[in-house]
Structures are given as structure tokens and as C-alpha cells.
Amino acid sequence: MYSVLSLVSCFISSLNGMSLGNNLEIPDINMEIRTEARAAQQAASVAIHYLNYHHGSPHNVFQLHQLKKASLEIMVNEGHKYHLKFEVENGRSSNVTKLCTAKVLFYNKSVPDTVLKCNFKDSDGFKKDYEFYLNLRKRMDPVVGYYIPDSFGFIAPETRPIWQLAIVTASYIMWQKSTEVMKYNMAQIQEVHQQIRTDAFIQFTYIVLLHEIPSQEIITCNMWVMWQPKQLPNVKYTCLPSATESFSEESEFEGTEGMGSQRTEGSAFQSP
């Protein structure tokens, strides 16, 4: 039996080009994966959330057009890093595609580490964003809206920039909450209220519904958003935990009171 184990050890050593000792060092593994694989598509969705928060606007919301190449790097004691090459399209002009590359690293219980590069300029759509911004600044009566889109999926043209600003802002939340197996999409704005300001910022409070996949949970989040053209939205948010998160928290913090109440998930808010 011992001789058999010795032979196996020698074979593994020669295969990996390393010596076997008391401290076995396993090499990192990098392999190409199918672009239609669920893991590859999940990593791409994280990259799209990151893209929308950092480069999106009320007239620039991006979606995945085609994932062209994907590889997985298994980093021992660190996590799984996905290397992606994909095309995105803009809702304003879905026939025009732009090329992006991204690296998405998933840690355990941590925000996905994302590096992104795209071949387009942030100025795309700036003129319409600025017109939208000026119109909001001039308003004497603040914007108020409910149930966007409605139960038939309809979004009125005048409320579409409000909806797309919510997507851009919620992309920060969805990027933070995403894991290697849990995916998020924004389903609906339940309420939106504009807060009139005297400085250069436009401010909204949103109540949005996020669709969690594969659990199929609907998560309610409150967002406080400050925005002006060509700048990242400043956002604070609270979300009610999903059933999956509640179960995880109860397992980890048995006996802790107040679980399941509204709790702060994070913030990208900076005071002007």
C-alpha cells in the first residue's frame, strides 16, 4: 500500500513540476470556459453593474450584448478571478456595440473586486443628460412617481431618465451584493421623490425592487441619490435582507435581536 502511494506522489510531482513535502503548494489554475456557462454570464453581469455605476447616466444605461471570451483563474486562498471580453450596447442606440474587457475576482463574503476597460468615452449622451439636469433644476414642483414600469411594463418617455438614473444608482448596490452564484436585476421603482436643493446637485429618494436570482426573491431597497452630469452618483441605501441573507445571519448570530429589520448595506455617498 505504501509503495502505491509513493508512486502516486511521484506521478503528481512530475505532472505539476513541484516537490511534495509537508507543505504542499498547489499552483494557480487558469482555464478558458464556455461563454454561455452560468459562471461566465454571472461574472459578466457583475461587470455590467460596475460599468453602469461608473459610466452610466440617465441617458446611458448599458447592457450585455455578447460575451465573446471568458476564462477562469483559480487563485488558491484568494478566490476565483474571471477574465472577460464582451460587447455592450446602450439603450439609446441598441444597434451600436462597444467592446469591453474586465477582471472580476470573487472573494468569500466580500464585494467583487472589479477592473474594467471599455473603448468609449464618458461624454456619450452628455447633451441629453445636461438638458435633463437643467429641466430638473428649474422645476418649482418636485418630481414624484410611482410604479415605474407599471404592471404592463410601460415606462412613459418623460419618466425614462428617472428610471435609468435609478438603474445606474442601483447598479452600485447590485454590484456590492452580487456573488459568484447570486445575481441581481432592478425590477421596479415603487416610489421616487425629488428633493429640491439650492446647490448644484439633483437629489432623489427612491424605493426600488431588486430581483435576486436564482432565489427569485424580491428585495426592497431605499436609496438616497445626489447627482449632477459627468459625476458619479452619490448614494446611500438600506435594503431589507432576503430570506437567504436572513437565514445566513441567524445561523451566524444565533440569539441576536433585531435581525430582519431594515439595515444599512453600504454607501457611496460623499458630501458635496
Coordinates of C-alpha atoms in Angstrom, one line a residue:
M1 CA 0.0 0.0 0.0
Y2 CA 2.8 2.4 0.9
S3 CA 4.6 1.7 -2.4
V4 CA 1.4 2.5 -4.3
L5 CA 1.0 5.9 -2.5
S6 CA 4.7 6.7 -3.2
L7 CA 4.2 6.0 -7.0
V8 CA 1.1 8.3 -7.0
S9 CA 3.0 11.0 -5.2
C10 CA 5.9 10.8 -7.7
F11 CA 3.4 11.0 -10.6
I12 CA 1.7 14.1 -9.2
S13 CA 5.1 15.7 -8.6
S14 CA 6.3 15.2 -12.1
L15 CA 2.9 16.3 -13.5
N16 CA 2.9 19.6 -11.7
G17 CA 6.7 20.2 -11.7
M18 CA 6.9 20.5 -7.9
S19 CA 8.1 18.6 -5.0
L20 CA 5.8 17.1 -2.4
G21 CA 6.7 17.9 1.2
N22 CA 4.9 18.7 4.4
N23 CA 3.6 22.0 3.0
L24 CA 2.0 21.2 -0.3
E25 CA 1.9 24.2 -2.7
I26 CA -0.9 23.9 -5.2
P27 CA -0.4 26.1 -8.3
D28 CA -2.9 28.6 -9.6
I29 CA -5.1 27.3 -12.4
N30 CA -6.2 29.4 -15.4
M31 CA -8.6 27.8 -17.9
E32 CA -10.9 29.0 -20.7
I33 CA -14.6 28.4 -20.0
R34 CA -17.7 28.5 -22.3
T35 CA -19.2 32.0 -22.7
E36 CA -22.7 30.6 -22.2
A37 CA -21.7 29.0 -18.9
R38 CA -23.7 30.3 -15.9
A39 CA -20.5 31.3 -14.0
A40 CA -19.2 33.3 -17.0
Q41 CA -22.5 35.1 -17.5
Q42 CA -22.7 35.8 -13.8
A43 CA -19.3 37.4 -13.8
A44 CA -20.3 39.5 -16.9
S45 CA -23.4 40.7 -15.1
V46 CA -21.2 42.0 -12.2
A47 CA -19.0 43.8 -14.8
I48 CA -22.1 45.4 -16.3
H49 CA -23.3 46.7 -12.9
Y50 CA -19.8 48.1 -12.3
L51 CA -19.9 49.7 -15.7
N52 CA -23.3 51.3 -15.2
Y53 CA -22.5 52.8 -11.9
H54 CA -19.1 54.2 -13.0
H55 CA -20.0 55.3 -16.6
G56 CA -23.8 55.2 -16.8
S57 CA -26.2 58.2 -16.6
P58 CA -29.9 59.0 -17.2
H59 CA -29.3 58.6 -20.9
N60 CA -26.6 56.0 -20.8
V61 CA -27.5 52.6 -19.5
F62 CA -25.5 49.6 -20.7
Q63 CA -26.5 46.0 -21.1
L64 CA -24.6 42.9 -22.2
H65 CA -24.7 42.4 -26.0
Q66 CA -22.4 39.4 -26.3
L67 CA -19.8 37.7 -24.1
K68 CA -17.1 36.9 -26.6
K69 CA -14.4 35.2 -24.4
A70 CA -14.2 34.1 -20.7
S71 CA -11.5 32.3 -18.7
L72 CA -11.4 31.4 -15.0
E73 CA -8.3 31.8 -12.8
I74 CA -8.5 29.7 -9.6
M75 CA -6.3 31.6 -7.1
V76 CA -5.5 29.4 -4.2
N77 CA -6.5 31.0 -0.8
E78 CA -7.8 34.1 -2.7
G79 CA -10.8 33.3 -4.8
H80 CA -11.9 32.9 -8.4
K81 CA -10.9 35.5 -10.9
Y82 CA -12.8 35.8 -14.2
H83 CA -11.2 37.3 -17.3
L84 CA -13.8 38.6 -19.7
K85 CA -14.1 40.1 -23.2
F86 CA -17.5 41.3 -24.1
E87 CA -19.6 43.7 -26.2
V88 CA -22.1 46.1 -24.6
E89 CA -25.0 48.1 -26.1
N90 CA -26.6 51.3 -25.0
G91 CA -30.3 51.5 -24.5
R92 CA -30.3 54.8 -26.6
S93 CA -28.8 53.0 -29.6
S94 CA -29.0 49.2 -29.2
N95 CA -27.6 48.7 -32.7
V96 CA -24.3 50.2 -31.7
T97 CA -22.0 47.9 -29.7
K98 CA -18.8 48.8 -27.7
L99 CA -16.0 46.4 -26.7
C100 CA -15.0 46.0 -23.0
T101 CA -12.6 43.8 -21.1
A102 CA -12.9 43.1 -17.4
K103 CA -11.4 41.1 -14.5
V104 CA -13.8 40.1 -11.7
L105 CA -12.5 38.5 -8.6
F106 CA -14.9 36.8 -6.1
Y107 CA -13.8 36.5 -2.5
N108 CA -15.8 34.9 0.3
K109 CA -18.3 37.3 1.8
S110 CA -16.8 40.3 0.1
V111 CA -17.6 42.8 -2.7
P112 CA -16.4 41.5 -6.1
D113 CA -13.1 43.1 -7.0
T114 CA -13.6 44.5 -10.5
V115 CA -11.3 46.1 -13.1
L116 CA -12.9 47.3 -16.3
K117 CA -11.7 48.9 -19.6
C118 CA -14.0 50.0 -22.4
N119 CA -13.4 51.6 -25.8
F120 CA -15.9 54.5 -25.5
K121 CA -16.0 58.0 -23.9
D122 CA -18.0 59.1 -20.9
S123 CA -19.2 62.1 -23.0
D124 CA -21.7 59.8 -24.9
G125 CA -25.2 61.2 -24.2
F126 CA -23.9 64.2 -22.2
K127 CA -26.0 66.7 -24.1
K128 CA -29.3 64.9 -23.2
D129 CA -28.1 64.4 -19.6
Y130 CA -27.4 68.1 -19.3
E131 CA -30.8 69.1 -20.7
F132 CA -32.5 66.7 -18.2
Y133 CA -30.4 68.2 -15.4
L134 CA -31.3 71.8 -16.3
N135 CA -35.0 71.0 -16.6
L136 CA -35.0 69.4 -13.1
R137 CA -33.1 72.5 -11.7
K138 CA -35.8 74.8 -13.0
R139 CA -38.7 72.9 -11.5
M140 CA -40.8 74.5 -8.8
D141 CA -42.8 71.4 -8.2
P142 CA -40.6 68.3 -7.4
V143 CA -40.9 65.1 -9.4
V144 CA -43.0 62.4 -7.8
G145 CA -43.6 59.0 -9.4
Y146 CA -44.9 55.5 -8.5
Y147 CA -44.6 52.0 -10.0
I148 CA -42.2 52.5 -12.9
P149 CA -42.6 50.5 -15.0
D150 CA -46.3 49.8 -14.4
S151 CA -47.8 46.3 -14.3
F152 CA -47.8 46.1 -18.1
G153 CA -44.1 47.0 -18.3
F154 CA -44.8 50.5 -19.7
I155 CA -42.5 53.4 -19.0
A156 CA -43.6 56.9 -20.0
P157 CA -41.0 58.7 -22.1
E158 CA -40.8 61.6 -19.7
T159 CA -40.0 59.2 -16.8
R160 CA -37.4 57.1 -18.6
P161 CA -34.4 59.2 -17.5
I162 CA -35.7 58.9 -13.8
W163 CA -35.9 55.1 -14.3
Q164 CA -32.4 54.9 -15.9
L165 CA -30.9 57.1 -13.2
A166 CA -32.3 54.5 -10.7
I167 CA -30.7 51.7 -12.6
V168 CA -27.4 53.5 -12.6
T169 CA -27.6 54.1 -8.9
A170 CA -29.0 50.6 -8.0
S171 CA -26.1 49.1 -10.0
Y172 CA -23.8 50.2 -7.1
I173 CA -26.0 48.1 -4.7
M174 CA -26.3 45.1 -7.1
W175 CA -22.5 45.1 -7.7
Q176 CA -21.9 45.1 -4.0
K177 CA -24.4 42.4 -3.3
S178 CA -23.5 40.1 -6.2
T179 CA -21.7 36.8 -5.5
E180 CA -20.4 34.1 -7.7
V181 CA -23.8 32.4 -7.6
M182 CA -26.2 35.3 -6.7
K183 CA -27.3 37.7 -9.5
Y184 CA -29.5 40.9 -9.3
N185 CA -31.6 42.9 -11.7
M186 CA -33.7 46.0 -10.9
A187 CA -37.4 45.2 -11.3
Q188 CA -39.3 48.4 -10.5
I189 CA -39.3 51.8 -8.9
Q190 CA -42.0 51.7 -6.3
E191 CA -41.7 55.4 -5.4
V192 CA -39.5 58.3 -6.4
H193 CA -39.4 61.8 -4.9
Q194 CA -37.3 64.7 -5.9
Q195 CA -35.8 66.8 -3.1
I196 CA -35.5 70.5 -4.2
R197 CA -31.9 71.8 -3.5
T198 CA -30.3 75.2 -3.8
D199 CA -26.8 73.9 -4.7
A200 CA -25.6 72.2 -7.9
F201 CA -27.0 68.7 -7.1
I202 CA -30.2 67.0 -8.1
Q203 CA -31.5 64.8 -5.3
F204 CA -33.9 61.9 -5.3
T205 CA -35.2 59.4 -2.8
Y206 CA -36.1 56.0 -4.3
I207 CA -37.8 52.8 -3.1
V208 CA -36.8 50.1 -5.6
L209 CA -37.3 46.4 -6.0
L210 CA -34.4 44.2 -6.9
H211 CA -34.9 40.7 -8.4
E212 CA -32.5 38.2 -6.8
I213 CA -31.5 35.1 -9.0
P214 CA -31.6 32.1 -8.5
S215 CA -33.6 32.5 -5.2
Q216 CA -36.3 34.5 -7.1
E217 CA -36.6 36.8 -4.0
I218 CA -37.7 40.4 -4.5
I219 CA -35.7 42.7 -2.3
T220 CA -36.8 46.2 -1.3
C221 CA -34.2 48.9 -1.1
N222 CA -34.3 52.6 -0.1
M223 CA -31.9 54.8 -2.0
W224 CA -30.9 58.5 -1.3
V225 CA -29.3 59.8 -4.5
M226 CA -27.4 63.0 -5.3
W227 CA -26.4 63.5 -9.0
Q228 CA -25.1 66.0 -11.5
P229 CA -23.8 65.4 -15.0
K230 CA -20.4 63.8 -15.6
Q231 CA -20.1 62.8 -12.0
L232 CA -20.6 59.5 -10.2
P233 CA -24.0 59.4 -8.3
N234 CA -23.6 59.9 -4.5
V235 CA -25.7 57.2 -2.9
K236 CA -26.7 55.9 0.5
Y237 CA -29.0 52.9 0.8
T238 CA -30.7 50.4 3.0
C239 CA -32.1 47.1 2.0
L240 CA -34.3 44.6 3.7
P241 CA -32.4 41.3 3.8
S242 CA -33.6 38.5 1.6
A243 CA -34.7 35.1 3.1
T244 CA -31.3 33.7 2.1
E245 CA -29.4 36.5 3.9
S246 CA -31.7 36.3 7.0
F247 CA -31.1 32.5 7.3
S248 CA -27.3 33.1 7.0
E249 CA -27.4 35.8 9.6
E250 CA -29.4 33.7 12.0
S251 CA -27.0 30.8 11.6
E252 CA -24.0 33.1 12.3
F253 CA -25.5 35.2 15.1
E254 CA -27.9 33.0 16.9
G255 CA -29.8 34.9 19.7
T256 CA -29.1 38.3 18.2
E257 CA -32.2 40.5 18.4
G258 CA -33.3 42.8 15.6
M259 CA -32.4 40.6 12.6
G260 CA -34.7 41.1 9.7
S261 CA -35.2 44.8 10.4
Q262 CA -34.1 47.4 7.9
R263 CA -30.3 47.6 7.9
T264 CA -27.6 49.6 6.1
E265 CA -25.9 47.7 3.4
G266 CA -23.4 50.3 2.3
S267 CA -22.7 53.8 1.0
A268 CA -21.1 55.5 -1.9
F269 CA -22.1 58.9 -0.5
Q270 CA -19.8 61.9 -0.4
S271 CA -20.9 65.2 1.0
P272 CA -20.7 67.9 -1.7

